[in-house]
C-alpha cells in the first residue's frame, strides 16, 4: 500500500470540492442550519447556560444529509464518466483508491468541523464554556462523520448514479442512527438490546463530553467494515 | 514481448472473445481491426488489466497480467475508448495528478509534463479546463496521460474516432513517431488508419482472430486471381478474343473505349500467374500503342469486408 497514491487521490478529491462552489455552499448551509438551531429553535438564550451540548446532540442528525451529499459522487461519478477505467488500470490498488477517496471526504468533514468552531467561540464569549466537552464532542463528531463517510463511500461504489448513491447513503446512515429507537417502537426491550449498533446511542456519552473507548472502537469498526466492503465492491469487476 | 494465449471472455451468455492467441514483439505497431462489437475493446480491456479474462492468459515479458498486475500496469500506457477524463480539472493539474500516481519524482514532474505536452502539441493548453477543450485536444490529453511515464507499451482504443481529418493526420503522425521506440497496439474500424500507421494487423470478427499479418501479406494471401488493367490505342472491343487466347489468362472483361480511341481491358490471370509479360508481347506484336498497364490490387477494404462478412 502506497501512502503516496492514497494522498494523491485524497488531495484530488479535496481539491475538487474547493475548486467548485459546492464546498462553499454546503459549508454555508451547514453553518446556517446549525446557527438557527442553536440560537433560535433551541432557545439558547432562554436556557441561560453557556453550553453547546444541544448543538453537539443535533449535528449527528444534520450529518445524515450532509455527509452523503459529500460522498455520493466519490466513485459513482468515476463510473458514470468512465474515468474508473483509467484509474483502475493505473498502478494503484483498489484499497488505495478506497482509502484515498475516504480520506478526501474526511478532510472535507474536518474543514466543516473547523468552521463550526465558530459556535463554541460565540458561546465562550457569553459565559464560561466547558472546553473538555467541546474537545471530546468534536473528536466524537469526527469519528461519527468518518463512519457516515465510509458508508456513503460504500453506496457510491454500488451505482453510477449520484442521486441513488445519496439516497441509499441517507437511508443507511438513518437506519444505524436510529435503529434502537425503531426497534423500541414495537418492542420496548429492543432499545437496550440494539443500542450497541446505534450511532445515536454511541453518541450520548460523547455529547456529554465523555469519550469512552467503547464508542471510539464502535465508530472505528464501522469505518473498517464499510471500507472493506467498498474495496470488495470495487473488486467485483474482477469476478470472472 | 506480449504473449496472448487462448484468450476468451464471456459476458454472461454472450461470448465476446473466443480462444484468441497472438504474440507481439517489441517495437511493433499493431492495428487491431474489426467491425464494431467484434471484441477489440474487450481485448484491450483485458490487456490493460481492467477486465479479467474468462479463460486463457496474457503475459508481458513472462509476467502474468493477473498475478503481477501492478508491475505490468506500470509499464503500460492506456487510452480507453472515448477518452474518459476529469473534465473539471486543468490540463496541468490533471497531468500532475497522473504523474504522482505514476510515481514520477516530485522534482521531475514539472519538466516531464512540459516534455510530454510538447510532444502531444498541448503546451498552449496547460492552464485550460479539460471540459472546455475540443475533442481533438481532449484526445491529446488522453495521449499525454498515457505517455507521461514513458511506458514501453501503449494501448490505444480508437485513438482517432470522432476527430476531424486534420486532427486524425496529426494524431497518426504522433503515433507513428512514438512507435519508433515503443510497442503500440491500437484498435480501429478505420482501414486507412491501419495502412497509415501500423506494420502489422490483427483482424477480429465475432470474437475470433481471422487474420494476422502485414497489410501486404494479407493482400497477397487474399488475392485469388491477380487482375491487370490494360489500356491500349489501336485495338477495338473485338480484339478481346486475342487477349483471351493468351496463356495464363483466365478471363477478360469487355474492352471499353476510355479516351480518344484508347480501349481498356481488365484481365484476370490464372491463380499464381502474372499475365503482364504475355500482354506486353501481344501489344507489341499487334502494333498497338500502350497507354497504361498496371496490376489491380484488392484493396484492404475488400479484404476486410471479405473476412468480416457474416456467413
XYZ file of N, CA, C and O in Angstrom, chain A residues 4-5 7-9 11-12 16 19 73 78 81-94 96 101 237-240, chain B residues 9 45 48-54 70 73-74 78 80 84-86 88-89 94 97-105 109 145:
248
model
N 1.679 7.453 -0.860
C 1.740 8.473 -1.888
C 0.503 8.442 -2.792
O -0.096 9.475 -3.095
N 0.110 7.231 -3.198
C -1.084 7.118 -4.030
C -2.327 7.552 -3.270
O -3.189 8.237 -3.804
N -2.542 9.614 -0.785
C -2.609 11.062 -0.569
C -2.855 11.798 -1.891
O -3.529 12.826 -1.917
N -2.356 11.255 -3.009
C -2.648 11.890 -4.307
C -4.146 11.859 -4.576
O -4.740 12.860 -4.996
N -4.770 10.714 -4.329
C -6.210 10.591 -4.589
C -7.004 11.465 -3.622
O -7.925 12.180 -4.019
N -6.029 14.194 -2.092
C -5.863 15.624 -2.416
C -6.714 16.007 -3.614
O -7.261 17.101 -3.680
N -6.806 15.102 -4.601
C -7.621 15.422 -5.765
C -9.081 15.592 -5.367
O -9.767 16.497 -5.828
N -11.226 19.005 -5.612
C -12.484 19.065 -6.366
C -13.523 19.881 -5.608
O -14.175 20.752 -6.158
N -12.526 23.636 -5.481
C -12.431 24.343 -6.757
C -13.800 24.598 -7.359
O -13.919 25.160 -8.435
N -20.683 11.341 -4.868
C -20.066 11.297 -6.184
C -18.728 10.546 -6.196
O -18.177 10.262 -7.264
N -17.040 8.517 -11.104
C -15.984 7.868 -11.891
C -16.579 6.784 -12.787
O -16.120 6.556 -13.903
N -18.627 8.655 -15.652
C -17.780 9.305 -16.652
C -16.811 8.327 -17.316
O -16.175 8.665 -18.301
N -16.684 7.123 -16.777
C -15.767 6.150 -17.353
C -14.332 6.295 -16.878
O -13.463 5.522 -17.266
N -14.067 7.303 -16.032
C -12.693 7.516 -15.561
C -12.228 6.374 -14.666
O -11.031 6.200 -14.473
N -13.174 5.587 -14.150
C -12.803 4.440 -13.312
C -11.922 3.479 -14.110
O -11.060 2.805 -13.562
N -12.137 3.448 -15.435
C -11.358 2.528 -16.268
C -9.884 2.925 -16.286
O -8.998 2.072 -16.233
N -9.621 4.237 -16.357
C -8.230 4.680 -16.295
C -7.683 4.492 -14.895
O -6.607 3.937 -14.704
N -8.454 4.962 -13.906
C -7.995 4.878 -12.522
C -7.606 3.449 -12.169
O -6.572 3.216 -11.548
N -8.424 2.483 -12.606
C -8.114 1.118 -12.174
C -7.122 0.410 -13.094
O -6.760 -0.724 -12.825
N -6.674 1.080 -14.164
C -5.565 0.479 -14.924
C -4.257 1.195 -14.625
O -3.204 0.804 -15.120
N -4.319 2.275 -13.830
C -3.079 2.858 -13.319
C -2.539 1.927 -12.233
O -3.303 1.136 -11.662
N -1.258 2.057 -11.922
C -0.728 1.145 -10.902
C -1.149 1.554 -9.480
O -0.323 1.913 -8.661
N -2.428 1.514 -9.195
C -2.926 1.713 -7.830
C -3.823 0.528 -7.484
O -4.472 -0.032 -8.358
N -3.851 0.176 -6.210
C -4.716 -0.931 -5.809
C -6.089 -0.384 -5.449
O -6.253 0.809 -5.201
N -7.070 -1.283 -5.418
C -8.425 -0.860 -5.058
C -8.467 -0.320 -3.628
O -9.220 0.600 -3.330
N -6.090 1.334 -2.158
C -5.583 2.715 -2.212
C -6.650 3.669 -2.727
O -6.788 4.788 -2.236
N -10.105 8.105 -1.426
C -11.402 8.791 -1.520
C -11.972 9.024 -0.125
O -12.556 10.077 0.147
N -15.618 -6.227 -10.184
C -15.427 -6.303 -11.638
C -14.440 -7.404 -12.004
O -14.359 -7.831 -13.153
N -13.657 -7.878 -11.007
C -12.685 -8.919 -11.296
C -13.264 -10.322 -11.240
O -12.560 -11.295 -11.436
N -14.589 -10.380 -10.929
C -15.193 -11.714 -10.954
C -15.280 -12.187 -12.379
O -15.683 -11.462 -13.274
N -14.896 -13.432 -12.579
C -14.810 -13.912 -13.955
C -16.160 -14.401 -14.447
O -16.979 -14.804 -13.685
N -13.446 -14.485 -23.397
C -14.178 -13.655 -22.455
C -15.667 -13.788 -22.727
O -16.114 -13.627 -23.857
N -9.230 -4.118 -22.934
C -9.545 -4.013 -21.503
C -8.877 -5.141 -20.729
O -8.490 -4.970 -19.575
N -5.000 -4.450 -20.526
C -4.623 -3.407 -19.573
C -4.966 -3.775 -18.138
O -4.685 -3.010 -17.221
N -5.585 -4.947 -17.953
C -5.887 -5.379 -16.590
C -7.170 -4.790 -16.036
O -7.433 -4.884 -14.847
N -7.986 -4.177 -16.892
C -9.241 -3.617 -16.379
C -10.274 -4.722 -16.185
O -10.996 -4.736 -15.202
N -10.325 -5.635 -17.144
C -11.263 -6.751 -17.031
C -10.478 -8.055 -16.916
O -9.425 -8.197 -17.525
N -10.994 -9.003 -16.154
C -10.356 -10.319 -16.128
C -10.857 -11.147 -17.302
O -11.985 -10.969 -17.743
N -9.996 -12.036 -17.797
C -10.439 -12.913 -18.878
C -11.201 -14.089 -18.291
O -11.036 -14.401 -17.111
N -12.032 -14.727 -19.100
C -12.736 -15.921 -18.624
C -11.831 -17.136 -18.724
O -11.916 -18.052 -17.925
N 0.265 -5.096 -10.854
C 0.784 -3.739 -10.643
C 2.032 -3.470 -11.471
O 2.165 -2.405 -12.074
N 1.015 -3.163 -15.116
C 0.289 -1.920 -15.347
C 1.222 -0.720 -15.372
O 0.986 0.256 -16.095
N 2.302 -0.796 -14.597
C 3.249 0.323 -14.545
C 3.954 0.517 -15.889
O 4.462 1.596 -16.178
N -2.347 3.621 -21.371
C -3.627 3.179 -21.933
C -4.514 4.378 -22.230
O -4.662 5.279 -21.411
N -8.310 4.671 -23.129
C -9.548 3.932 -23.362
C -10.389 4.594 -24.447
O -10.190 5.770 -24.772
N -12.028 8.924 -21.313
C -12.597 9.472 -20.080
C -11.579 10.314 -19.306
O -10.467 9.862 -19.061
N -11.964 11.542 -18.973
C -11.047 12.441 -18.254
C -11.829 13.171 -17.165
O -13.052 13.250 -17.230
N -11.107 13.724 -16.195
C -11.762 14.541 -15.169
C -11.959 15.940 -15.738
O -11.045 16.763 -15.746
N -13.363 18.615 -14.873
C -13.307 19.844 -14.082
C -11.872 20.262 -13.784
O -11.632 21.344 -13.254
N -10.898 19.403 -14.128
C -9.514 19.724 -13.782
C -8.828 20.503 -14.903
O -9.184 20.389 -16.071
N -4.247 17.913 -13.950
C -4.575 16.515 -14.239
C -3.304 15.709 -14.479
O -3.114 14.633 -13.907
N -1.408 15.101 -11.395
C -2.040 14.022 -10.613
C -1.611 12.655 -11.155
O -1.184 11.770 -10.407
N -1.688 12.517 -12.485
C -1.275 11.254 -13.098
C 0.197 10.973 -12.788
O 0.579 9.846 -12.465
N 1.008 12.039 -12.836
C 2.444 11.877 -12.589
C 2.697 11.341 -11.180
O 3.553 10.474 -10.983
N 1.947 11.848 -10.219
C 2.107 11.363 -8.841
C 1.797 9.878 -8.760
O 2.528 9.104 -8.156
N 0.675 9.503 -9.400
C 0.276 8.100 -9.333
C 1.238 7.216 -10.120
O 1.465 6.071 -9.779
N 1.866 7.804 -11.150
C 2.856 7.051 -11.923
C 4.225 7.058 -11.248
O 5.224 6.674 -11.865
N 4.270 7.562 -10.006
C 5.498 7.534 -9.211
C 6.655 8.285 -9.878
O 7.807 7.864 -9.795
N 6.347 9.366 -10.535
C 7.404 10.230 -11.058
C 7.826 11.145 -9.906
O 6.975 11.698 -9.203
N 9.132 11.295 -9.692
C 9.581 12.051 -8.512
C 9.153 13.512 -8.634
O 9.098 14.078 -9.723
N 8.431 16.174 -11.999
C 7.073 16.232 -12.549
C 6.880 17.388 -13.539
O 6.388 17.193 -14.648
N -1.577 11.616 -20.996
C -1.771 10.803 -19.798
C -1.134 9.422 -19.977
O -0.520 8.885 -19.060
